[in-house]
């Protein structure tokens, strides 16, 4: 029987139909669009370094001009790329800016004796403190940019100006929003491993106990689970449009995020090798999906009970848990402070190796075995694609930072750089208060959809609403950062 297409564009039925049955876009297009994220960071890094080298004394006194610069460099390309408008001109402008500012950065003086010790390495090595985990600028910016992309897309998809090929696919395929969901989980795993790392306490290096990890996970999980339940109750009470095949009838993304911190320490009690555990889990899950009746049941079952009604959320959690563990395995290698200058550079090789493993795994699953990626069930190809993309992004961010920071004086090789040199103020605030930013963005998305008929908005009105929405979801993070409050 043919599906009846709703005609009222303001109805709940039409809004649900509009985002159903989508097939996404190809990976090449996705990666080209998201290359603007890397290019924005590269441009900001070159511009910031050029301004610092031009006048180090007045660099920290930049105020409003620095914020305006951040908005232009990070938000304008995001708006242009994610609405499918002027993508290639945007990329060309970013590349032109990179070339312009990169040429203004002076090279570090060459050593007359190439066999002499590198002064940067001497300062870097002598300032190492065992058990210390300092913030990694490239990682902070990477996480903040992934958060901004996610927050922008969850509202932009409700406007006609947002290309539907970027929206979440129905079952099999790839899209920018599918990648955004996985990137959110993977990046949470990268920084989430910090709670499991040995740390220095009272002059001694101690490792956290399983009980302390579990209790920390419970405290992290509690607000997410409360938000998940609250979101379900609110959407039901106001009859808000809901794409049931995304996570299920009652399940939502907040529930998935809330369960991850609980299951990770419990799982690591049984098997502590993060990389093997993550790979083993997703392979076993894929085998059950492909070789047993579970796969057919997941795709076609009626929603008659709690498990079948929420099967997408329940079973995709296995894939997301594996993805989170993959992120943790990468974070375990790059989060602790590098003991030597050479060790820091070797991390580029380590991350490149992680990307290579993920790339090969994805190709084996997708092209050799013929399994299409599915965000709906978080299957193996999807997990490998997300891990490969994010590790490639981190590697590029690391490479850019290594290149630009190599021009700094040796005394600034590890620390001591002026405020605003390593991380943009806006992105730093978002990274420090990512949970608050994500929650506010979700609340604002619901509010906008209740106040405006988004599908009837013209291009100018849609852009105006999106700009106001962006300012509003950023504002709490900026205020909290100013007050010294941090809720990750």
XYZ file of C-alpha atoms in Angstrom:
488
model
C 0.000 0.000 0.000
C 1.370 3.403 -1.007
C 2.178 5.818 1.776
C -0.115 8.841 1.981
C 1.980 12.034 1.865
C 0.711 14.693 4.297
C -0.112 17.972 2.584
C -0.138 20.332 5.573
C 3.473 21.457 5.983
C 2.775 22.701 9.502
C 1.422 19.369 10.769
C 3.300 16.941 12.970
C 2.699 14.186 10.403
C 4.362 16.177 7.602
C 7.386 17.053 9.747
C 7.865 13.371 10.636
C 7.354 12.267 7.023
C 9.868 14.866 5.774
C 12.787 13.277 7.666
C 11.712 9.651 7.092
C 13.169 7.349 4.457
C 16.227 9.545 3.779
C 19.278 7.993 2.103
C 21.938 10.582 2.984
C 24.863 11.547 0.795
C 28.180 10.055 -0.250
C 31.259 10.202 1.978
C 33.223 12.391 -0.426
C 30.651 15.174 -0.159
C 30.478 14.784 3.636
C 34.236 15.007 4.032
C 34.495 18.026 1.710
C 31.836 19.890 3.692
C 33.487 19.053 7.013
C 36.937 20.005 5.706
C 35.834 23.568 6.507
C 36.197 22.643 10.200
C 39.913 21.922 9.746
C 40.430 24.904 7.470
C 38.748 27.250 9.977
C 41.067 26.048 12.720
C 44.114 26.356 10.447
C 43.156 29.903 9.456
C 42.559 30.929 13.081
C 45.856 29.381 14.159
C 47.814 31.167 11.414
C 46.090 34.496 12.062
C 46.612 34.251 15.837
C 50.263 33.284 15.493
C 50.897 36.116 12.985
C 49.344 38.660 15.376
C 51.371 37.312 18.304
C 54.691 37.428 16.453
C 53.886 40.920 15.157
C 53.395 42.361 18.647
C 53.736 39.900 21.589
C 53.320 42.645 24.201
C 49.825 43.723 23.196
C 48.518 40.289 22.165
C 46.695 39.604 25.452
C 44.949 42.985 25.307
C 42.792 41.983 22.360
C 39.140 42.110 23.362
C 36.126 42.516 21.127
C 38.201 42.257 17.965
C 39.324 38.749 18.944
C 35.713 37.617 19.542
C 34.574 39.063 16.226
C 37.470 37.343 14.496
C 36.510 34.007 16.069
C 32.903 34.378 14.918
C 33.955 35.164 11.350
C 36.507 32.359 11.148
C 34.487 29.583 12.801
C 30.793 30.379 12.403
C 30.445 31.947 8.965
C 32.044 28.936 7.171
C 29.891 26.581 9.267
C 26.703 28.407 8.267
C 27.690 28.458 4.602
C 28.860 24.844 4.392
C 26.046 23.228 6.378
C 23.300 24.984 4.467
C 24.740 23.885 1.135
C 25.458 27.444 0.008
C 28.743 28.719 -1.376
C 30.712 25.689 -0.166
C 33.569 25.923 -2.653
C 33.891 29.730 -2.489
C 34.018 29.340 1.310
C 36.819 26.788 1.038
C 38.680 29.052 -1.404
C 38.419 32.042 0.971
C 39.656 29.940 3.904
C 42.629 28.669 1.896
C 43.444 32.187 0.729
C 43.404 33.445 4.322
C 45.641 30.583 5.434
C 48.238 31.382 2.771
C 48.090 35.106 3.600
C 48.613 34.744 7.353
C 50.958 31.740 7.183
C 53.446 33.822 5.227
C 53.476 36.423 8.017
C 54.695 33.941 10.649
C 58.493 34.193 10.997
C 60.496 30.999 10.930
C 62.317 29.921 14.049
C 66.075 30.658 13.711
C 67.949 27.681 12.326
C 70.585 26.025 14.475
C 74.114 26.529 13.169
C 75.075 23.078 14.395
C 72.410 20.609 13.327
C 73.838 18.035 15.783
C 73.402 20.361 18.747
C 70.477 19.665 21.111
C 67.214 21.302 20.131
C 66.616 24.101 22.703
C 62.866 23.508 22.490
C 63.363 19.869 23.413
C 65.586 20.785 26.362
C 62.969 23.131 27.842
C 60.112 20.744 27.077
C 61.818 17.693 28.610
C 62.935 19.519 31.757
C 59.394 20.756 32.528
C 57.748 17.308 32.488
C 55.734 16.325 35.582
C 54.772 12.640 35.846
C 51.073 11.944 36.275
C 50.002 15.386 35.065
C 47.332 15.782 32.403
C 47.236 19.301 31.007
C 44.708 20.552 28.477
C 45.601 19.821 24.858
C 44.613 22.863 22.746
C 44.040 20.890 19.534
C 41.772 18.492 21.437
C 39.798 21.287 23.083
C 39.147 22.939 19.725
C 38.283 19.638 18.046
C 35.682 18.800 20.734
C 34.219 22.295 20.695
C 33.877 22.308 16.903
C 32.143 18.907 16.953
C 29.759 20.277 19.590
C 29.031 23.410 17.543
C 28.305 21.339 14.430
C 25.931 19.096 16.394
C 24.090 22.005 18.018
C 23.743 23.860 14.711
C 22.399 20.845 12.816
C 19.729 19.805 15.336
C 17.820 23.027 14.605
C 18.954 23.742 11.036
C 17.459 20.429 9.841
C 13.993 21.824 10.618
C 14.393 24.559 7.970
C 14.037 24.154 4.227
C 17.471 25.731 3.640
C 19.163 22.696 5.259
C 19.875 20.038 2.587
C 18.033 16.840 3.527
C 20.941 14.738 2.266
C 22.794 16.016 5.353
C 20.026 14.772 7.697
C 20.008 11.381 9.409
C 19.373 8.430 7.100
C 16.557 5.984 7.754
C 18.549 2.755 8.124
C 21.595 2.346 5.876
C 23.802 5.081 4.452
C 25.879 8.052 5.542
C 25.177 11.694 6.282
C 26.676 14.623 8.160
C 24.205 14.321 11.039
C 24.893 10.588 11.334
C 28.583 11.365 11.575
C 27.861 14.116 14.102
C 26.088 11.729 16.483
C 28.965 9.249 16.399
C 31.569 12.001 16.711
C 29.821 13.243 19.849
C 30.220 9.803 21.459
C 33.759 9.206 20.182
C 35.018 12.596 21.399
C 33.399 11.970 24.794
C 35.419 8.767 24.987
C 38.663 10.530 24.080
C 38.417 12.863 27.075
C 36.462 10.416 29.242
C 39.537 8.228 29.660
C 41.022 10.902 31.938
C 39.131 9.433 34.911
C 40.896 6.101 34.316
C 44.447 7.445 34.036
C 47.011 7.331 36.879
C 47.367 10.701 38.582
C 49.708 12.391 41.004
C 48.311 12.811 44.540
C 50.476 14.031 47.440
C 53.615 13.331 45.460
C 52.592 9.755 44.590
C 51.281 8.284 41.344
C 48.080 6.375 42.059
C 45.627 4.559 39.822
C 41.869 5.043 40.358
C 40.009 2.061 41.811
C 37.100 0.365 40.061
C 34.765 1.631 42.781
C 35.869 5.264 42.307
C 35.470 4.902 38.532
C 31.984 3.463 38.940
C 30.904 6.182 41.371
C 32.272 8.882 39.076
C 30.388 7.247 36.200
C 27.158 7.226 38.215
C 27.457 10.938 38.984
C 28.138 11.663 35.317
C 25.246 9.449 34.201
C 22.626 10.812 36.591
C 22.000 14.211 34.936
C 21.987 12.644 31.460
C 19.408 10.013 32.462
C 17.261 12.679 34.136
C 17.449 14.723 30.938
C 16.536 11.662 28.869
C 13.439 10.941 30.949
C 12.482 14.620 31.047
C 12.830 14.911 27.280
C 10.501 11.946 26.743
C 7.883 13.345 29.130
C 8.042 16.829 27.609
C 7.810 15.676 23.987
C 4.845 13.453 24.851
C 3.049 16.210 26.757
C 3.262 18.743 23.901
C 2.800 16.176 21.097
C 6.196 17.130 19.605
C 7.206 15.474 16.334
C 9.327 12.359 16.842
C 11.173 10.075 14.432
C 10.467 6.722 16.100
C 12.944 4.687 14.047
C 15.801 6.890 15.276
C 16.078 5.466 18.820
C 12.653 3.976 19.532
C 9.432 5.023 21.187
C 10.713 5.995 24.649
C 14.484 5.927 24.169
C 16.531 8.975 23.142
C 20.172 10.036 22.764
C 20.374 11.340 26.334
C 19.614 7.845 27.652
C 22.415 6.388 25.533
C 24.847 9.044 26.788
C 23.741 8.424 30.369
C 24.331 4.677 30.280
C 27.824 4.870 28.770
C 29.678 6.062 31.944
C 28.070 3.224 33.931
C 28.852 0.373 31.560
C 32.435 1.409 30.768
C 33.968 0.744 34.237
C 31.903 -2.436 34.588
C 33.152 -3.694 31.235
C 36.768 -2.781 31.936
C 36.627 -4.901 35.112
C 36.354 -7.900 32.814
C 38.799 -6.815 30.126
C 41.134 -3.868 30.529
C 42.611 -3.593 27.013
C 40.565 -0.764 25.507
C 41.411 -1.321 21.857
C 40.853 -5.074 21.909
C 37.681 -4.689 23.988
C 36.177 -2.135 21.582
C 37.045 -4.129 18.465
C 35.892 -7.418 19.992
C 32.583 -5.933 21.119
C 31.659 -4.421 17.751
C 32.741 -7.529 15.806
C 30.648 -9.856 18.005
C 27.695 -7.465 17.707
C 28.033 -7.379 13.903
C 28.249 -11.172 13.711
C 25.045 -11.518 15.724
C 23.366 -8.916 13.538
C 24.470 -10.477 10.235
C 24.397 -14.214 10.976
C 21.403 -14.578 13.280
C 17.702 -13.680 13.112
C 18.448 -10.641 15.279
C 19.246 -8.520 12.223
C 15.906 -9.196 10.536
C 14.066 -8.666 13.823
C 15.785 -5.310 14.378
C 14.800 -4.059 10.945
C 11.235 -5.376 10.717
C 9.773 -6.184 14.164
C 6.507 -4.684 15.333
C 6.669 -2.329 18.316
C 4.676 -4.460 20.742
C 6.696 -4.313 23.971
C 9.377 -2.145 25.587
C 12.309 -3.994 23.981
C 10.855 -4.136 20.480
C 9.541 -0.563 20.766
C 13.014 0.698 21.675
C 15.182 -1.834 19.854
C 17.166 0.829 17.973
C 18.245 2.543 21.167
C 18.908 -0.668 23.089
C 20.958 -2.462 20.436
C 22.708 0.585 18.987
C 23.983 1.191 22.521
C 26.340 -1.769 21.963
C 27.848 -0.001 18.957
C 28.051 3.332 20.771
C 29.727 1.641 23.731
C 32.305 0.190 21.353
C 32.749 3.628 19.775
C 33.213 5.209 23.204
C 35.884 2.610 24.044
C 37.635 3.338 20.737
C 37.750 6.987 21.714
C 39.104 6.043 25.130
C 41.848 3.935 23.574
C 42.958 6.924 21.484
C 42.637 9.288 24.440
C 44.832 7.020 26.547
C 47.648 7.632 24.074
C 47.313 11.389 23.609
C 45.860 12.785 26.871
C 48.763 12.227 29.330
C 51.519 14.813 29.074
C 54.339 13.647 26.825
C 57.559 13.104 28.821
C 59.813 14.261 25.978
C 59.662 16.463 22.908
C 60.284 13.444 20.708
C 57.475 11.498 22.405
C 55.068 14.347 21.661
C 55.944 14.234 17.979
C 55.640 10.454 17.889
C 52.009 10.827 18.882
C 51.383 11.996 15.336
C 52.519 8.563 14.187
C 50.362 6.867 16.826
C 47.186 8.704 15.801
C 47.956 8.071 12.133
C 48.235 4.365 12.951
C 44.850 4.468 14.691
C 43.293 6.101 11.614
C 44.899 3.497 9.325
C 43.481 0.644 11.407
C 40.003 2.197 11.352
C 40.221 2.880 7.605
C 41.234 -0.695 6.799
C 38.542 -2.087 9.125
C 35.868 0.049 7.484
C 36.890 -1.031 3.988
C 36.936 -4.688 4.970
C 33.450 -4.475 6.459
C 31.913 -2.227 3.822
C 33.531 -3.184 0.508
C 34.781 -6.733 1.084
C 31.887 -8.025 3.197
C 29.318 -5.697 1.631
C 27.882 -4.335 4.909
C 26.502 -0.811 4.649
C 27.034 1.574 7.576
C 23.990 2.155 9.755
C 23.716 4.870 12.392
C 20.290 3.507 13.343
C 21.859 0.288 14.674
C 25.446 1.560 15.109
C 26.892 -1.411 13.239
C 30.571 -2.167 12.644
C 31.116 -0.118 9.417
C 29.491 2.889 11.050
C 31.695 2.596 14.143
C 34.850 2.225 12.046
C 33.878 5.187 9.845
C 33.302 7.421 12.873
C 36.563 6.311 14.501
C 38.489 6.839 11.264
C 37.034 10.272 10.571
C 37.602 11.558 14.095
C 41.132 10.197 14.387
C 41.928 11.841 11.029
C 40.523 15.140 12.318
C 42.572 14.921 15.508
C 45.690 14.070 13.507
C 45.211 17.112 11.251
C 44.616 19.367 14.266
C 47.776 18.008 15.893
C 49.763 18.542 12.694
C 48.593 22.151 12.364
C 49.426 22.883 15.998
C 52.848 21.258 15.675
C 53.646 23.301 12.564
C 52.525 26.714 13.876
C 53.817 26.295 17.447
C 57.242 25.251 16.171
C 57.806 28.967 15.437
C 57.494 29.920 19.121
C 60.491 30.620 21.378
C 61.834 27.543 23.260
C 60.557 28.909 26.590
C 56.972 28.526 25.352
C 57.358 24.984 24.042
C 55.179 23.433 26.783
C 53.428 26.248 28.649
C 53.457 29.966 29.388
C 51.673 31.109 26.249
C 49.383 34.162 26.486
C 45.643 33.740 26.968
C 43.890 33.369 23.642
C 46.877 31.963 21.781
C 46.122 28.246 22.141
C 42.305 28.100 22.158
C 39.703 30.649 20.943
C 37.732 32.099 23.844
C 34.329 31.016 22.509
C 35.437 27.460 21.765
C 37.221 27.212 25.101
C 33.993 28.135 26.908
C 32.013 25.575 24.888
C 34.565 22.846 25.607
C 34.544 23.553 29.348
C 30.742 23.532 29.496
C 29.795 21.142 26.709
C 26.939 19.464 28.616
C 25.317 22.823 29.366
C 25.729 23.923 25.742
C 24.148 20.725 24.412
C 21.238 20.918 26.871
C 20.526 24.588 26.111
C 20.690 23.888 22.358
C 18.122 21.094 22.725
C 15.787 23.268 24.807
C 16.093 26.126 22.323
C 15.429 23.772 19.402
C 12.162 22.688 20.964
C 11.222 26.279 21.774
C 11.928 27.508 18.237
C 9.822 24.720 16.752
C 6.903 25.630 19.002
C 7.182 29.371 18.357
C 7.859 29.305 14.593
C 6.660 27.265 11.637
C 10.227 26.612 10.539
C 9.316 24.983 7.230
C 7.516 28.146 6.137
C 10.472 30.431 6.889
C 12.297 32.067 3.989
C 16.077 31.982 3.659
C 16.675 35.352 5.334
C 14.313 34.587 8.223
C 15.830 31.128 8.694
C 19.353 32.550 8.848
C 18.195 35.193 11.314
C 16.662 32.586 13.622
C 19.759 30.370 13.373
C 22.063 33.268 14.205
C 19.941 34.220 17.252
C 19.775 30.552 18.293
C 23.563 30.212 18.036
C 24.127 33.301 20.178
C 21.668 32.053 22.794
C 23.107 28.545 23.155
C 26.625 30.002 23.391
C 25.728 32.635 25.981
C 25.403 30.338 29.056
C 28.788 28.733 28.342
C 30.455 32.141 27.995
C 28.872 33.399 31.233
C 29.850 30.232 33.123
C 33.379 30.480 31.782
C 33.578 34.104 32.939
C 32.425 32.992 36.418
C 34.932 30.128 36.506
C 32.195 27.464 36.475
C 32.884 24.269 34.551
C 30.335 21.529 33.778
C 31.679 19.174 31.137
